[in-house]
Amino acid sequence: MIAAAPSVPEPPASGSLRWLRAALGAVAFVVVVEAGLGFAGASGAAAPLIVLVGLLALGGLIARAWRHRNDGAGAAPWTRAEQVGALALATALLTRLWEGLHPDGDGFPYDVLSYHLHLPAAWRAAGRVGIVATPFGDQAPAYAPSNAELTYQLAMSATGNLRLAHAGQAPFAALAALALFATVRQLGASRLLGCGAALAFLIVPEVWQQATGAMTDLALASFFLGCLPFLLRLQRARGAADIGALGIALGLVLGTKYVGAVLLMPLAGCVLHLLAGARPGMRSGRAAALLLLATFLCGGFWYLRNFLLTGDPTFPVTLGLGPLTLARGLYDGAAMRAWRYHLPVRDLHPLLEMFTETGWGFLVSLAAAFVAAISARRLRAPAAFVILLAVGWLVVPYQQSRFLFAAWGVAAIVMVEGTARLPRAARPLALAPAIVGGALQFPTAARLVVASLWGLAALLAARGERPAPSRPRRPSLWWAPALTGVVLLGGVAWARARPNARPYRVGDHHDDAWAFVRAQVRGRRIAYAGSNLPLPLWGWNLENTVRYVNVAGRADDVLHDFRTVAPVSAEPAPERAHPDQRAWLSHLDAQRIEILFVARLYPDVEPSMPHDGDGFPVERAWADGLPARFHPLFTSPDVRVYGLGADGTP
């Protein structure tokens, strides 16, 4: 181990870095509390109160530490250009929150209805975090790391409805913006360029849209970007605060989805190099221990849970290292690359489409900055971008543009690095093609307002504004915990009073059936089959209880209990390979099911399980064959809804 060098002090942290530490700490606190209570079977109404008290206490500690910091004189006052740039960034984030809180009934992504909100709704109903069966599609999310879903569960528990949960990624958009701002500041660039980097990332159309919903890809990108400023800090010294914050960010990446484990690969070498080098601060052994502990507590525990349940940390995907199999699941990477969602890596046309979907202005700014950064020998950000692009295209089995969000964030940093040789006043103009051009190519009222504000900020900066002389100051943040409490309690009270119960629609055969359930079914226990979109059956106020009921095995068996059946695809449903009507009827009784919802299978799901000539799973034939027990309530060519019991009334 390398001893500390006390003669070289740790460089002082910027204000943005302190805020980023606090934000990552708050997310980590929510994850640890929700996971701890959930695994202990103690989830419930107490969880939001515990989280609120903990966040207020954390805010108090941060305010106290901020008041007594010892980094000398206060920061320079903000110029008008920086203030307008910050206003543009705040406007972008507030519009993302507003649209997330007022969702369009036609705008819900498939994965949100399939599992991102269904899983936490099921955890909330059960009072524990566990494996939720999802056999009519990809079953990996049932076992995947779910840090973001824990935050959605907290929103559901606090409000009793889905409104805040549907806006779940708006806070992560703010975290990504803060991470980019802090990284740019660590690189020595101005506040205005920090705001510009955040806006260049947020203005990417898919990022802009996903910031309003309850997916997890933006959350993953925000945690990844949150690692970057601490990696830069560790090049100079190993401070405990930076090591801990980096471990939290790494853990949140690892614990958000399986793709996070892949994204960590390019960071692992950097972290090992920084820990092994001779730098002042903590000894390398202690630093490594702190880093590993924080990483495990903030995300690594999901893999331990899977190992204890199945013997495979990445179940249902086989864990391997090259030709070596470390733990066997139901299918491996080769099976995933043979599945319909994998794209041939030699066919670069889809990759080029992903590039163009970011906007032509984004690509112009990136290309110019790439050349300028390389010419100036500022190679770290361009190299990181290329590595992330290669990981997303060559390593991740299912190449989708949302898995490149972290790369687009690093691209925004490249844009800032590319301005190094420009006159200071002209640097913000270099980001104008990405921000203004992106808004003009994909216009909405909010995007155009944001672009106009950025244009004004860039013009003000071009006039050569200089900050006023600063005076040493030690601002007090005593108000921060109180404001946090007011905002959280006010938001919860507002969401409880205005649940915004809009109908779900996806434009296919589900819509009419969901409308019937929404109008006729309240406070019932619903079993679903065929459809992989169970969320609308819960109701906006979560008044129903929704679950899949096994057609074989025991009532509480889940995927790994059926692993002896050979899978037929990379989206296996072995629990449905040998349906048993008697077992199914027994499970319906055990689960006290009152309503049965059966939908025709989507074409992608049909090959993995038995179905009749109309595309329905076996539950429809069983229910139709027992008219005394299953009473039709809604009938269409694609959906059947039955009432169970003596009269079958909903």
PDB file of C-alpha atoms in Angstrom, residues 338-442:
ATOM      1  CA  ALA A 338     -29.239 -15.153 -32.155  1.00  0.00           C
ATOM      2  CA  TRP A 339     -32.489 -13.544 -30.984  1.00  0.00           C
ATOM      3  CA  ARG A 340     -34.495 -11.058 -33.050  1.00  0.00           C
ATOM      4  CA  TYR A 341     -33.336  -7.957 -31.168  1.00  0.00           C
ATOM      5  CA  HIS A 342     -29.651  -8.392 -31.972  1.00  0.00           C
ATOM      6  CA  LEU A 343     -28.334  -6.406 -34.934  1.00  0.00           C
ATOM      7  CA  PRO A 344     -25.449  -7.656 -37.095  1.00  0.00           C
ATOM      8  CA  VAL A 345     -22.465  -5.578 -35.986  1.00  0.00           C
ATOM      9  CA  ARG A 346     -21.069  -5.424 -39.523  1.00  0.00           C
ATOM     10  CA  ASP A 347     -24.216  -3.690 -40.760  1.00  0.00           C
ATOM     11  CA  LEU A 348     -23.516  -0.120 -39.674  1.00  0.00           C
ATOM     12  CA  HIS A 349     -26.711   1.341 -41.124  1.00  0.00           C
ATOM     13  CA  PRO A 350     -28.684   1.018 -37.844  1.00  0.00           C
ATOM     14  CA  LEU A 351     -25.771   2.596 -35.961  1.00  0.00           C
ATOM     15  CA  LEU A 352     -25.740   5.516 -38.384  1.00  0.00           C
ATOM     16  CA  GLU A 353     -29.483   5.902 -37.824  1.00  0.00           C
ATOM     17  CA  MET A 354     -28.878   6.074 -34.074  1.00  0.00           C
ATOM     18  CA  PHE A 355     -26.375   8.861 -34.736  1.00  0.00           C
ATOM     19  CA  THR A 356     -28.733  10.840 -36.946  1.00  0.00           C
ATOM     20  CA  GLU A 357     -31.534  10.495 -34.392  1.00  0.00           C
ATOM     21  CA  THR A 358     -29.497  12.713 -32.052  1.00  0.00           C
ATOM     22  CA  GLY A 359     -29.983  15.591 -34.503  1.00  0.00           C
ATOM     23  CA  TRP A 360     -27.813  17.024 -37.255  1.00  0.00           C
ATOM     24  CA  GLY A 361     -26.821  19.966 -35.075  1.00  0.00           C
ATOM     25  CA  PHE A 362     -25.581  17.581 -32.390  1.00  0.00           C
ATOM     26  CA  LEU A 363     -23.474  15.728 -34.954  1.00  0.00           C
ATOM     27  CA  VAL A 364     -22.035  18.955 -36.381  1.00  0.00           C
ATOM     28  CA  SER A 365     -20.985  20.161 -32.931  1.00  0.00           C
ATOM     29  CA  LEU A 366     -19.581  16.743 -32.057  1.00  0.00           C
ATOM     30  CA  ALA A 367     -17.599  16.344 -35.280  1.00  0.00           C
ATOM     31  CA  ALA A 368     -16.073  19.824 -35.029  1.00  0.00           C
ATOM     32  CA  ALA A 369     -15.245  19.348 -31.349  1.00  0.00           C
ATOM     33  CA  PHE A 370     -13.778  15.904 -31.977  1.00  0.00           C
ATOM     34  CA  VAL A 371     -11.287  17.289 -34.485  1.00  0.00           C
ATOM     35  CA  ALA A 372     -10.474  20.296 -32.293  1.00  0.00           C
ATOM     36  CA  ALA A 373     -10.002  18.210 -29.139  1.00  0.00           C
ATOM     37  CA  ILE A 374      -7.668  15.788 -30.879  1.00  0.00           C
ATOM     38  CA  SER A 375      -5.705  18.672 -32.392  1.00  0.00           C
ATOM     39  CA  ALA A 376      -5.339  20.177 -28.919  1.00  0.00           C
ATOM     40  CA  ARG A 377      -4.281  16.753 -27.581  1.00  0.00           C
ATOM     41  CA  ARG A 378      -7.228  16.665 -25.192  1.00  0.00           C
ATOM     42  CA  LEU A 379      -7.856  12.975 -25.830  1.00  0.00           C
ATOM     43  CA  ARG A 380      -9.591  11.648 -22.719  1.00  0.00           C
ATOM     44  CA  ALA A 381     -13.169  12.602 -23.596  1.00  0.00           C
ATOM     45  CA  PRO A 382     -12.932  11.563 -27.292  1.00  0.00           C
ATOM     46  CA  ALA A 383     -11.404   8.229 -26.269  1.00  0.00           C
ATOM     47  CA  ALA A 384     -14.131   7.670 -23.660  1.00  0.00           C
ATOM     48  CA  PHE A 385     -16.797   8.397 -26.274  1.00  0.00           C
ATOM     49  CA  VAL A 386     -15.314   5.901 -28.746  1.00  0.00           C
ATOM     50  CA  ILE A 387     -15.033   3.227 -26.044  1.00  0.00           C
ATOM     51  CA  LEU A 388     -18.653   3.695 -24.917  1.00  0.00           C
ATOM     52  CA  LEU A 389     -19.809   3.556 -28.522  1.00  0.00           C
ATOM     53  CA  ALA A 390     -17.891   0.324 -29.062  1.00  0.00           C
ATOM     54  CA  VAL A 391     -19.331  -1.196 -25.882  1.00  0.00           C
ATOM     55  CA  GLY A 392     -22.881  -0.267 -26.883  1.00  0.00           C
ATOM     56  CA  TRP A 393     -22.517  -1.654 -30.398  1.00  0.00           C
ATOM     57  CA  LEU A 394     -20.164  -4.606 -30.002  1.00  0.00           C
ATOM     58  CA  VAL A 395     -20.640  -5.880 -26.444  1.00  0.00           C
ATOM     59  CA  VAL A 396     -24.274  -5.234 -25.457  1.00  0.00           C
ATOM     60  CA  PRO A 397     -26.228  -8.060 -27.180  1.00  0.00           C
ATOM     61  CA  TYR A 398     -29.297  -5.937 -27.994  1.00  0.00           C
ATOM     62  CA  GLN A 399     -28.035  -2.721 -29.590  1.00  0.00           C
ATOM     63  CA  GLN A 400     -30.556   0.029 -28.984  1.00  0.00           C
ATOM     64  CA  SER A 401     -30.088   3.781 -29.036  1.00  0.00           C
ATOM     65  CA  ARG A 402     -31.169   4.147 -25.404  1.00  0.00           C
ATOM     66  CA  PHE A 403     -28.096   2.164 -24.358  1.00  0.00           C
ATOM     67  CA  LEU A 404     -25.959   4.965 -25.845  1.00  0.00           C
ATOM     68  CA  PHE A 405     -27.213   7.688 -23.487  1.00  0.00           C
ATOM     69  CA  ALA A 406     -23.961   7.633 -21.514  1.00  0.00           C
ATOM     70  CA  ALA A 407     -22.056   8.022 -24.794  1.00  0.00           C
ATOM     71  CA  TRP A 408     -24.163  11.064 -25.732  1.00  0.00           C
ATOM     72  CA  GLY A 409     -23.365  12.561 -22.322  1.00  0.00           C
ATOM     73  CA  VAL A 410     -19.641  12.076 -22.904  1.00  0.00           C
ATOM     74  CA  ALA A 411     -20.138  13.555 -26.396  1.00  0.00           C
ATOM     75  CA  ALA A 412     -21.380  16.742 -24.716  1.00  0.00           C
ATOM     76  CA  ILE A 413     -18.134  16.826 -22.727  1.00  0.00           C
ATOM     77  CA  VAL A 414     -16.192  16.385 -25.974  1.00  0.00           C
ATOM     78  CA  MET A 415     -17.986  19.468 -27.305  1.00  0.00           C
ATOM     79  CA  VAL A 416     -16.683  21.479 -24.369  1.00  0.00           C
ATOM     80  CA  GLU A 417     -13.166  20.074 -24.720  1.00  0.00           C
ATOM     81  CA  GLY A 418     -13.201  21.088 -28.379  1.00  0.00           C
ATOM     82  CA  THR A 419     -13.587  24.761 -27.462  1.00  0.00           C
ATOM     83  CA  ALA A 420     -10.242  24.927 -25.620  1.00  0.00           C
ATOM     84  CA  ARG A 421      -8.453  26.907 -28.357  1.00  0.00           C
ATOM     85  CA  LEU A 422     -11.328  29.260 -29.122  1.00  0.00           C
ATOM     86  CA  PRO A 423     -11.532  32.732 -27.600  1.00  0.00           C
ATOM     87  CA  ARG A 424     -13.349  32.500 -24.281  1.00  0.00           C
ATOM     88  CA  ALA A 425     -16.218  34.690 -25.467  1.00  0.00           C
ATOM     89  CA  ALA A 426     -16.813  32.498 -28.541  1.00  0.00           C
ATOM     90  CA  ARG A 427     -16.841  29.131 -26.793  1.00  0.00           C
ATOM     91  CA  PRO A 428     -20.585  29.009 -25.968  1.00  0.00           C
ATOM     92  CA  LEU A 429     -21.361  29.612 -29.650  1.00  0.00           C
ATOM     93  CA  ALA A 430     -19.643  26.297 -30.484  1.00  0.00           C
ATOM     94  CA  LEU A 431     -22.452  24.461 -28.663  1.00  0.00           C
ATOM     95  CA  ALA A 432     -25.200  26.390 -30.456  1.00  0.00           C
ATOM     96  CA  PRO A 433     -25.564  23.902 -33.355  1.00  0.00           C
ATOM     97  CA  ALA A 434     -26.295  21.071 -30.894  1.00  0.00           C
ATOM     98  CA  ILE A 435     -28.730  23.045 -28.731  1.00  0.00           C
ATOM     99  CA  VAL A 436     -30.382  25.474 -31.156  1.00  0.00           C
ATOM    100  CA  GLY A 437     -30.121  23.157 -34.154  1.00  0.00           C
ATOM    101  CA  GLY A 438     -31.584  20.263 -32.177  1.00  0.00           C
ATOM    102  CA  ALA A 439     -34.570  22.363 -31.141  1.00  0.00           C
ATOM    103  CA  LEU A 440     -35.177  23.580 -34.701  1.00  0.00           C
ATOM    104  CA  GLN A 441     -34.933  20.099 -36.212  1.00  0.00           C
ATOM    105  CA  PHE A 442     -37.263  18.547 -33.625  1.00  0.00           C
TER     106      PHE A 442
END
